[in-house]
Short mmCIF file of C-alpha atoms in Angstrom, two decimals:
data_model
loop_
_atom_site.label_atom_id
_atom_site.label_comp_id
_atom_site.label_asym_id
_atom_site.label_seq_id
_atom_site.Cartn_x
_atom_site.Cartn_y
_atom_site.Cartn_z
CA MET A 1 17.43 14.21 -33.76
CA SER A 2 17.09 16.70 -36.66
CA HIS A 3 13.35 17.18 -36.08
CA ALA A 4 14.15 18.83 -32.77
CA THR A 5 16.89 21.13 -33.88
CA GLN A 6 14.74 23.32 -36.10
CA ASP A 7 12.16 24.67 -33.80
CA ASN A 8 10.32 27.95 -33.71
CA SER A 9 6.91 28.93 -32.53
CA SER A 10 5.33 28.32 -36.01
CA ASN A 11 6.05 24.54 -36.08
CA ARG A 12 5.59 23.60 -32.46
CA TRP A 13 2.50 21.53 -33.42
CA GLN A 14 4.90 19.18 -35.17
CA GLY A 15 6.47 18.08 -32.00
CA GLY A 16 10.00 18.14 -30.77
CA VAL A 17 9.26 20.41 -27.84
CA LEU A 18 9.26 19.10 -24.37
CA PRO A 19 7.13 21.53 -22.31
CA PHE A 20 7.61 19.68 -19.08
CA LYS A 21 11.33 19.54 -19.31
CA VAL A 22 11.49 15.89 -18.99
CA ASN A 23 12.07 13.23 -21.69
CA TYR A 24 9.20 11.22 -23.23
CA GLY A 25 9.78 8.02 -21.36
CA LYS A 26 9.80 9.68 -17.96
CA LEU A 27 6.70 11.69 -18.70
CA MET A 28 4.87 8.51 -19.80
CA MET A 29 5.95 6.73 -16.66
CA TRP A 30 4.32 9.63 -14.62
CA PHE A 31 1.17 9.23 -16.76
CA PHE A 32 1.13 5.55 -16.05
CA LEU A 33 1.69 6.04 -12.32
CA ILE A 34 -1.24 8.49 -12.11
CA SER A 35 -3.67 5.91 -13.64
CA ASP A 36 -2.22 3.20 -11.48
CA ALA A 37 -2.51 5.38 -8.42
CA LEU A 38 -6.17 5.86 -9.22
CA THR A 39 -6.67 2.12 -9.52
CA PHE A 40 -5.20 1.57 -6.02
CA THR A 41 -7.29 4.51 -4.69
CA ALA A 42 -10.39 2.90 -6.05
CA PHE A 43 -9.48 -0.41 -4.30
CA LEU A 44 -8.76 1.27 -0.94
CA VAL A 45 -11.84 3.47 -1.09
CA ALA A 46 -14.01 0.48 -1.93
CA TYR A 47 -12.46 -1.31 1.05
CA GLY A 48 -13.33 1.61 3.16
CA PHE A 49 -16.89 1.69 1.95
CA GLN A 50 -17.47 -2.05 2.77
CA ARG A 51 -15.69 -1.63 6.09
CA TYR A 52 -17.88 1.22 7.09
CA TYR A 53 -20.94 -0.79 5.87
CA HIS A 54 -19.98 -3.79 7.91
CA GLU A 55 -18.92 -1.77 10.99
CA GLY A 56 -19.09 -3.94 14.14
CA VAL A 57 -18.41 -7.31 12.48
CA TRP A 58 -15.44 -6.28 10.41
CA PRO A 59 -12.34 -7.91 11.92
CA LYS A 60 -9.46 -5.78 12.97
CA ALA A 61 -6.36 -6.65 11.02
CA GLU A 62 -4.25 -6.49 14.20
CA ASN A 63 -6.33 -9.52 15.50
CA VAL A 64 -5.79 -11.48 12.29
CA PHE A 65 -2.16 -10.97 11.48
CA THR A 66 -0.53 -11.61 14.75
CA HIS A 67 2.27 -14.08 13.89
CA PHE A 68 5.96 -13.47 13.75
CA PRO A 69 8.45 -16.05 12.56
CA PHE A 70 10.31 -17.99 15.32
CA LEU A 71 8.18 -16.20 18.04
CA HIS A 72 5.21 -17.67 19.88
CA GLY A 73 2.11 -15.75 20.95
CA ASP A 74 0.51 -12.73 19.57
CA HIS A 75 2.52 -9.86 18.01
CA PRO A 76 0.16 -7.53 16.33
CA LEU A 77 1.64 -5.26 13.68
CA LEU A 78 5.31 -6.33 14.18
CA TYR A 79 5.59 -8.50 11.08
CA VAL A 80 3.88 -6.00 8.81
CA ALA A 81 6.18 -3.25 10.29
CA LEU A 82 9.16 -5.32 9.29
CA MET A 83 7.77 -5.65 5.74
CA THR A 84 7.28 -1.88 5.59
CA LEU A 85 10.94 -1.42 6.77
CA VAL A 86 12.15 -3.72 4.06
CA LEU A 87 10.28 -1.89 1.42
CA ILE A 88 11.40 1.62 2.66
CA LEU A 89 14.99 0.41 2.79
CA SER A 90 14.71 -0.93 -0.79
CA SER A 91 13.37 2.49 -1.79
CA VAL A 92 16.47 4.11 -0.29
CA THR A 93 18.79 1.77 -2.17
CA MET A 94 16.84 2.54 -5.35
CA VAL A 95 17.14 6.29 -5.00
CA LEU A 96 20.81 5.84 -4.34
CA ALA A 97 21.07 3.80 -7.56
CA VAL A 98 19.41 6.71 -9.39
CA GLU A 99 21.78 9.17 -7.77
CA SER A 100 24.85 7.12 -8.90
CA GLY A 101 23.24 7.03 -12.29
CA HIS A 102 23.12 10.79 -12.41
CA ARG A 103 26.95 10.88 -11.96
CA ASN A 104 27.32 8.11 -14.63
CA TYR A 105 28.94 5.93 -11.88
CA ARG A 106 28.22 2.46 -13.15
CA LYS A 107 29.70 0.53 -10.14
CA GLY A 108 27.46 2.48 -7.78
CA VAL A 109 24.27 1.90 -9.88
CA LYS A 110 25.07 -1.91 -9.94
CA LYS A 111 25.61 -2.18 -6.23
CA TRP A 112 22.47 -0.27 -5.17
CA LEU A 113 20.26 -1.82 -7.83
CA PHE A 114 21.37 -5.29 -6.68
CA LEU A 115 20.38 -4.46 -3.13
CA THR A 116 17.04 -3.08 -4.28
CA ILE A 117 16.34 -6.38 -6.05
CA ILE A 118 17.26 -8.34 -2.84
CA GLY A 119 14.88 -6.02 -0.81
CA GLY A 120 12.04 -6.72 -3.29
CA LEU A 121 12.64 -10.45 -3.05
CA ILE A 122 12.61 -10.40 0.75
CA PHE A 123 9.30 -8.42 0.66
CA LEU A 124 7.72 -10.99 -1.72
CA GLY A 125 8.82 -13.79 0.56
CA SER A 126 7.41 -12.10 3.52
CA GLN A 127 4.15 -11.63 1.75
CA ALA A 128 3.96 -15.35 0.83
CA TRP A 129 4.49 -16.25 4.41
CA GLU A 130 1.71 -14.01 5.54
CA TRP A 131 -0.65 -15.26 2.97
CA SER A 132 0.09 -18.80 3.95
CA HIS A 133 -0.77 -18.09 7.62
CA PHE A 134 -3.98 -16.26 6.59
CA ILE A 135 -5.01 -19.18 4.44
CA HIS A 136 -4.38 -21.83 7.03
CA GLY A 137 -5.98 -19.80 9.81
CA THR A 138 -6.02 -20.46 13.53
CA HIS A 139 -6.15 -23.76 15.51
CA GLU A 140 -9.55 -22.97 16.86
CA GLY A 141 -11.19 -21.79 13.65
CA ALA A 142 -14.73 -20.41 13.74
CA LEU A 143 -18.24 -21.38 13.02
CA LYS A 144 -20.01 -20.57 9.80
CA LEU A 145 -23.66 -20.22 10.69
CA GLY A 146 -26.34 -22.05 8.73
CA LYS A 147 -29.55 -20.79 7.59
CA GLY A 148 -31.84 -20.51 10.57
CA THR A 149 -33.73 -18.41 13.20
CA TYR A 150 -32.60 -18.43 16.82
CA THR A 151 -33.57 -16.85 20.05
CA MET A 152 -30.78 -14.87 21.70
CA PRO A 153 -30.43 -14.79 25.56
CA ASP A 154 -32.09 -11.42 25.69
CA GLY A 155 -35.21 -12.80 24.01
CA SER A 156 -34.57 -11.25 20.68
CA VAL A 157 -34.90 -13.45 17.56
CA LYS A 158 -32.12 -13.31 14.95
CA THR A 159 -31.84 -14.81 11.47
CA THR A 160 -28.50 -16.05 10.27
CA GLN A 161 -27.20 -17.23 6.94
CA GLY A 162 -23.57 -17.79 6.26
CA ASN A 163 -22.27 -15.21 8.87
CA ILE A 164 -19.34 -16.10 10.94
CA ALA A 165 -19.53 -16.61 14.76
CA GLN A 166 -16.49 -17.01 16.99
CA TRP A 167 -15.97 -19.66 19.66
CA GLY A 168 -16.55 -18.34 23.18
CA ASN A 169 -14.51 -20.97 25.04
CA GLU A 170 -11.96 -23.76 24.35
CA ALA A 171 -14.59 -26.52 24.72
CA LYS A 172 -16.54 -24.94 21.85
CA THR A 173 -19.88 -24.94 23.78
CA GLU A 174 -20.27 -21.13 23.89
CA ILE A 175 -20.72 -19.05 20.79
CA LEU A 176 -20.10 -15.37 20.20
CA MET A 177 -22.63 -14.33 17.55
CA PRO A 178 -21.86 -11.70 14.92
CA PHE A 179 -24.28 -9.21 16.51
CA LYS A 180 -23.24 -6.76 19.05
CA VAL A 181 -25.02 -5.37 22.09
CA ASP A 182 -23.28 -2.45 23.83
CA GLY A 183 -20.19 -3.04 21.70
CA LYS A 184 -19.87 -6.69 22.73
CA PRO A 185 -20.76 -9.77 20.72
CA VAL A 186 -23.86 -11.54 21.98
CA SER A 187 -22.89 -14.81 23.71
CA VAL A 188 -25.07 -17.91 23.42
CA LYS A 189 -24.68 -21.00 25.64
CA GLY A 190 -26.60 -24.17 26.38
CA ALA A 191 -29.28 -25.81 24.21
CA GLU A 192 -29.66 -22.92 21.79
CA ALA A 193 -25.86 -23.03 21.24
CA GLN A 194 -26.09 -26.77 20.46
CA LYS A 195 -28.86 -26.07 17.97
CA ILE A 196 -26.70 -23.40 16.23
CA ILE A 197 -23.57 -25.54 16.15
CA ALA A 198 -25.56 -28.51 14.66
CA ASN A 199 -26.84 -26.30 11.90
CA GLY A 200 -23.45 -24.60 11.18
CA THR A 201 -20.06 -25.65 9.78
CA PRO A 202 -16.78 -25.27 11.59
CA ILE A 203 -14.24 -23.58 9.28
CA HIS A 204 -10.51 -22.83 9.49
CA GLY A 205 -8.50 -20.17 7.63
CA ALA A 206 -9.51 -18.03 4.69
CA ASN A 207 -10.18 -18.34 1.02
CA LEU A 208 -12.24 -16.40 -1.50
CA LYS A 209 -15.59 -17.96 -0.39
CA GLU A 210 -15.34 -17.81 3.37
CA ASN A 211 -12.96 -16.87 6.23
CA GLU A 212 -12.98 -17.52 9.86
CA TYR A 213 -12.30 -13.94 10.85
CA GLY A 214 -15.56 -12.32 9.61
CA PRO A 215 -17.20 -11.17 6.42
CA THR A 216 -16.09 -12.93 3.23
CA LEU A 217 -15.27 -9.57 1.80
CA PHE A 218 -12.48 -9.03 4.32
CA GLY A 219 -10.57 -12.03 2.86
CA ASN A 220 -11.48 -11.01 -0.72
CA PHE A 221 -10.10 -7.45 -0.16
CA PHE A 222 -7.02 -8.75 1.58
CA PHE A 223 -6.18 -11.16 -1.22
CA PHE A 224 -7.02 -8.58 -3.90
CA ILE A 225 -5.34 -5.52 -2.58
CA THR A 226 -2.21 -7.20 -1.20
CA GLY A 227 -2.14 -9.49 -4.23
CA PHE A 228 -2.31 -6.61 -6.69
CA HIS A 229 0.37 -4.74 -4.78
CA GLY A 230 2.53 -7.93 -4.62
CA THR A 231 2.11 -8.28 -8.46
CA HIS A 232 3.49 -4.72 -8.70
CA VAL A 233 6.37 -5.63 -6.52
CA LEU A 234 7.07 -8.68 -8.64
CA SER A 235 6.98 -6.66 -11.95
CA GLY A 236 9.22 -4.10 -10.23
CA VAL A 237 11.72 -6.75 -9.32
CA ILE A 238 11.66 -8.04 -12.91
CA LEU A 239 12.10 -4.53 -14.34
CA ASN A 240 14.99 -3.85 -11.91
CA LEU A 241 16.66 -7.14 -12.86
CA ILE A 242 16.41 -6.28 -16.63
CA VAL A 243 17.87 -2.81 -16.02
CA PHE A 244 20.57 -4.45 -13.77
CA ILE A 245 21.60 -6.79 -16.65
CA MET A 246 21.56 -3.78 -19.05
CA VAL A 247 23.72 -1.71 -16.60
CA SER A 248 26.19 -4.64 -16.26
CA ARG A 249 26.52 -4.82 -19.98
CA GLY A 250 27.27 -1.10 -20.27
CA VAL A 251 24.23 -0.28 -22.38
CA PHE A 252 23.70 3.06 -20.63
CA ASP A 253 27.42 4.09 -20.85
CA LYS A 254 27.07 3.79 -24.52
CA LYS A 255 23.79 5.72 -24.52
CA GLY A 256 25.36 8.52 -22.43
CA ASN A 257 22.75 8.63 -19.65
CA TYR A 258 21.21 6.47 -17.00
CA GLU A 259 17.66 7.73 -17.27
CA MET A 260 16.29 4.25 -17.56
CA VAL A 261 17.28 3.63 -13.90
CA GLU A 262 15.36 6.79 -13.04
CA LYS A 263 12.29 5.48 -14.78
CA VAL A 264 12.27 2.11 -13.09
CA GLY A 265 13.06 3.96 -9.90
CA LEU A 266 9.86 6.02 -10.25
CA TYR A 267 7.94 2.78 -10.59
CA TRP A 268 9.68 1.21 -7.56
CA HIS A 269 9.04 4.32 -5.32
CA PHE A 270 5.45 4.18 -6.45
CA VAL A 271 5.15 0.58 -5.18
CA ASP A 272 6.60 1.77 -1.86
CA LEU A 273 4.10 4.64 -1.79
CA VAL A 274 1.15 2.23 -2.39
CA TRP A 275 2.40 0.11 0.49
CA VAL A 276 2.39 3.09 2.83
CA PHE A 277 -1.30 3.51 2.15
CA VAL A 278 -2.11 -0.19 2.30
CA PHE A 279 -0.22 -0.38 5.68
CA THR A 280 -2.26 2.44 7.08
CA PHE A 281 -5.68 1.54 5.84
CA PHE A 282 -5.51 -2.21 5.94
CA TYR A 283 -3.31 -2.90 8.94
CA LEU A 284 -3.40 0.15 11.21
CA ILE A 285 -6.96 1.52 11.09
CA MET B 1 17.26 27.80 -22.10
CA ASN B 2 15.92 28.03 -25.56
CA ASP B 3 13.71 25.48 -27.18
CA MET B 4 16.46 24.22 -29.55
CA HIS B 5 17.67 21.04 -27.96
CA ASN B 6 18.24 17.35 -28.33
CA PRO B 7 15.53 15.47 -26.51
CA ASN B 8 18.22 13.56 -24.52
CA ASP B 9 19.28 16.82 -22.90
CA TYR B 10 16.71 16.51 -20.30
CA ALA B 11 18.16 13.45 -18.74
CA THR B 12 19.12 14.65 -15.22
CA THR B 13 22.81 14.62 -14.27
CA HIS B 14 24.76 16.12 -11.40
CA SER B 15 28.34 16.63 -10.30
CA GLU B 16 30.27 14.76 -7.58
CA GLU B 17 29.91 17.63 -5.17
CA ALA B 18 26.17 18.03 -5.81
CA GLY B 19 25.91 14.24 -5.23
CA VAL B 20 27.21 14.53 -1.64
CA GLN B 21 24.38 16.95 -0.76
CA ILE B 22 21.78 14.83 -2.55
CA ARG B 23 22.80 11.67 -0.72
CA LYS B 24 22.60 13.57 2.62
CA THR B 25 18.98 14.44 1.70
CA ILE B 26 18.14 10.90 0.78
CA TRP B 27 19.32 9.59 4.15
CA LYS B 28 17.60 12.32 5.96
CA VAL B 29 14.34 11.37 4.33
CA PHE B 30 14.96 7.71 5.13
CA TRP B 31 15.26 8.59 8.90
CA ILE B 32 12.03 10.69 8.67
CA LEU B 33 10.14 7.68 7.08
CA LEU B 34 11.52 5.28 9.65
CA GLY B 35 10.64 7.59 12.55
CA VAL B 36 7.09 8.18 11.33
CA THR B 37 6.59 4.40 10.71
CA SER B 38 7.84 3.66 14.25
CA ILE B 39 5.39 6.16 15.70
CA GLU B 40 2.60 4.55 13.76
CA VAL B 41 3.43 1.10 14.90
CA ALA B 42 3.91 2.02 18.51
CA LEU B 43 0.62 3.88 18.50
CA GLY B 44 -1.10 0.97 16.82
CA ILE B 45 0.14 -1.45 19.54
CA PHE B 46 -0.09 0.67 22.55
CA TYR B 47 -2.90 3.18 22.07
CA GLN B 48 -5.25 1.24 24.34
CA ASP B 49 -2.63 1.05 27.16
CA TRP B 50 -2.00 4.83 26.79
CA GLY B 51 -5.74 5.49 26.89
CA ILE B 52 -6.01 7.45 23.69
CA ASN B 53 -9.33 7.55 21.86
CA PHE B 54 -9.24 5.57 18.63
CA SER B 55 -10.71 8.39 16.49
CA ILE B 56 -7.72 10.49 17.40
CA VAL B 57 -5.35 7.66 16.64
CA LYS B 58 -7.15 7.17 13.25
CA THR B 59 -6.73 10.87 12.36
CA THR B 60 -3.06 10.69 13.43
CA PHE B 61 -2.43 7.67 11.28
CA ILE B 62 -3.89 9.41 8.22
CA VAL B 63 -1.96 12.60 8.78
CA LEU B 64 1.29 10.62 9.26
CA THR B 65 0.63 8.59 6.12
CA LEU B 66 0.13 11.80 4.13
CA VAL B 67 3.46 13.04 5.62
CA LYS B 68 5.22 9.90 4.36
CA ALA B 69 3.55 10.11 1.01
CA TYR B 70 4.79 13.67 0.67
CA PHE B 71 8.34 12.78 1.34
CA ILE B 72 8.32 9.77 -0.94
CA VAL B 73 6.80 11.72 -3.89
CA ALA B 74 8.68 15.02 -3.28
CA GLU B 75 12.12 13.63 -2.62
CA TYR B 76 12.48 10.04 -3.78
CA MET B 77 10.31 10.46 -6.83
CA HIS B 78 12.01 13.91 -7.31
CA LEU B 79 8.72 15.66 -8.07
CA LYS B 80 9.62 18.61 -5.88
CA HIS B 81 12.50 19.46 -8.22
CA GLU B 82 10.62 19.02 -11.50
CA ASN B 83 9.14 21.64 -13.78
CA SER B 84 6.15 23.27 -12.03
CA TYR B 85 3.72 22.29 -14.83
CA LEU B 86 4.73 18.62 -14.38
CA LYS B 87 4.01 18.96 -10.69
CA LYS B 88 0.54 20.30 -11.38
CA LEU B 89 -0.12 17.70 -14.10
CA VAL B 90 0.62 14.95 -11.69
CA VAL B 91 -0.95 16.27 -8.47
CA ILE B 92 -4.26 18.13 -9.66
CA PRO B 93 -5.94 15.33 -11.65
CA TYR B 94 -5.07 12.66 -9.14
CA ALA B 95 -6.15 14.77 -6.08
CA PHE B 96 -9.40 15.82 -7.70
CA LEU B 97 -10.51 12.28 -8.67
CA ALA B 98 -9.30 10.71 -5.41
CA ILE B 99 -10.99 13.19 -3.16
CA TYR B 100 -14.18 12.97 -5.28
CA LEU B 101 -14.28 9.27 -5.01
CA LEU B 102 -13.52 9.27 -1.36
CA LEU B 103 -16.28 11.74 -0.40
CA LEU B 104 -18.84 9.94 -2.64
CA LEU B 105 -18.28 6.47 -1.34
CA LEU B 106 -17.74 7.15 2.33
CA THR B 107 -20.91 9.23 2.37
CA GLU B 108 -22.72 6.34 0.70
CA GLY B 109 -21.19 3.85 3.13
CA GLY B 110 -22.55 5.70 6.12
CA TYR B 111 -25.93 6.10 4.50
CA SER B 112 -26.13 2.35 3.73
CA GLU B 113 -25.28 1.51 7.27
CA ARG B 114 -28.14 3.72 8.56
CA MET B 115 -30.48 2.09 6.10
CA ILE B 116 -29.68 -1.34 7.40
CA ASN B 117 -30.25 -0.30 10.91
CA PHE B 118 -33.50 1.28 9.89
CA MET B 119 -34.73 -1.80 7.97
CA PHE B 120 -33.76 -4.60 10.37
#
């Protein structure tokens, strides 16, 4: 590194000075993370905008994601809390791997990095399970309303086109319309309900074009935000795996420092950080 | 420290003794994150039974999330212990753009909703 050894104020413009006191790779990782953080911020803010806009008919995530493996009934939040725990734990093992790296302790780095990879894989599996449940939907499903004009029980006339109504009873003779009066969905029974059902389509589950829980955008945002985060987790697992192989082959012992572990560690913690926000804004609020 | 250095010098290292203390902090932060998450989940499941207004719950969620974010960034991503210019470099541009976007779009979201109610 001869270019760096001869430095004085007159030739600083030629490089070789590290004003932030971190190496190039780590600084660039921080730059990348800032831009990536802004991308996720944009997604979540856009989600907030649409949610605010569709206030009233927007489904609450705790009514959508209520399943837990091997348990029957509704368990809101439990499954996603488990996913959060897995990701926080994998963040701890990652930071312990970084700490071992700072002591040039190869065995420690290997052990903790391995556990981090396992944590990441468990998280990805959990996400696949949740997606599968969301896509298949509930046993009852919902009614996608056709194009039409109907008289509500209170005498008002409403126009529908593609919005989602929920079933009011098991026999599917009562409909809860996607309009609210005093905070409660308008219920329609009898002949008018038969008319609405005949003109609508029963749907189950969710895809990018429709979902039984409410506005199409809810499904789109769910797939897009958790999908984009899941892609980050997947790339994190792959990066960790590459670094794990390099550690095993003693690459960083030859190099003299384990900074690469720190760099992938930064990325991994960022993935955890994003999940903290997704958890709050998608599932809790 | 003078400016004459090998670029690899800035790779962080620490001794065995320092490591003991750092590991202690790491586990302490883990318990904080776990505790805060448990509070959030409990609040999310039981707030109606406890009779707490949802707007208070919502604010609590956001504050607790920021607490968690602080600990992850400051301790796990080590930003608290970095050069002060690096801290500013990371936090200020991000905070400025994020808050700006948030204020713009949430204001617009409320406005659009009122417009819908006005028109139909």
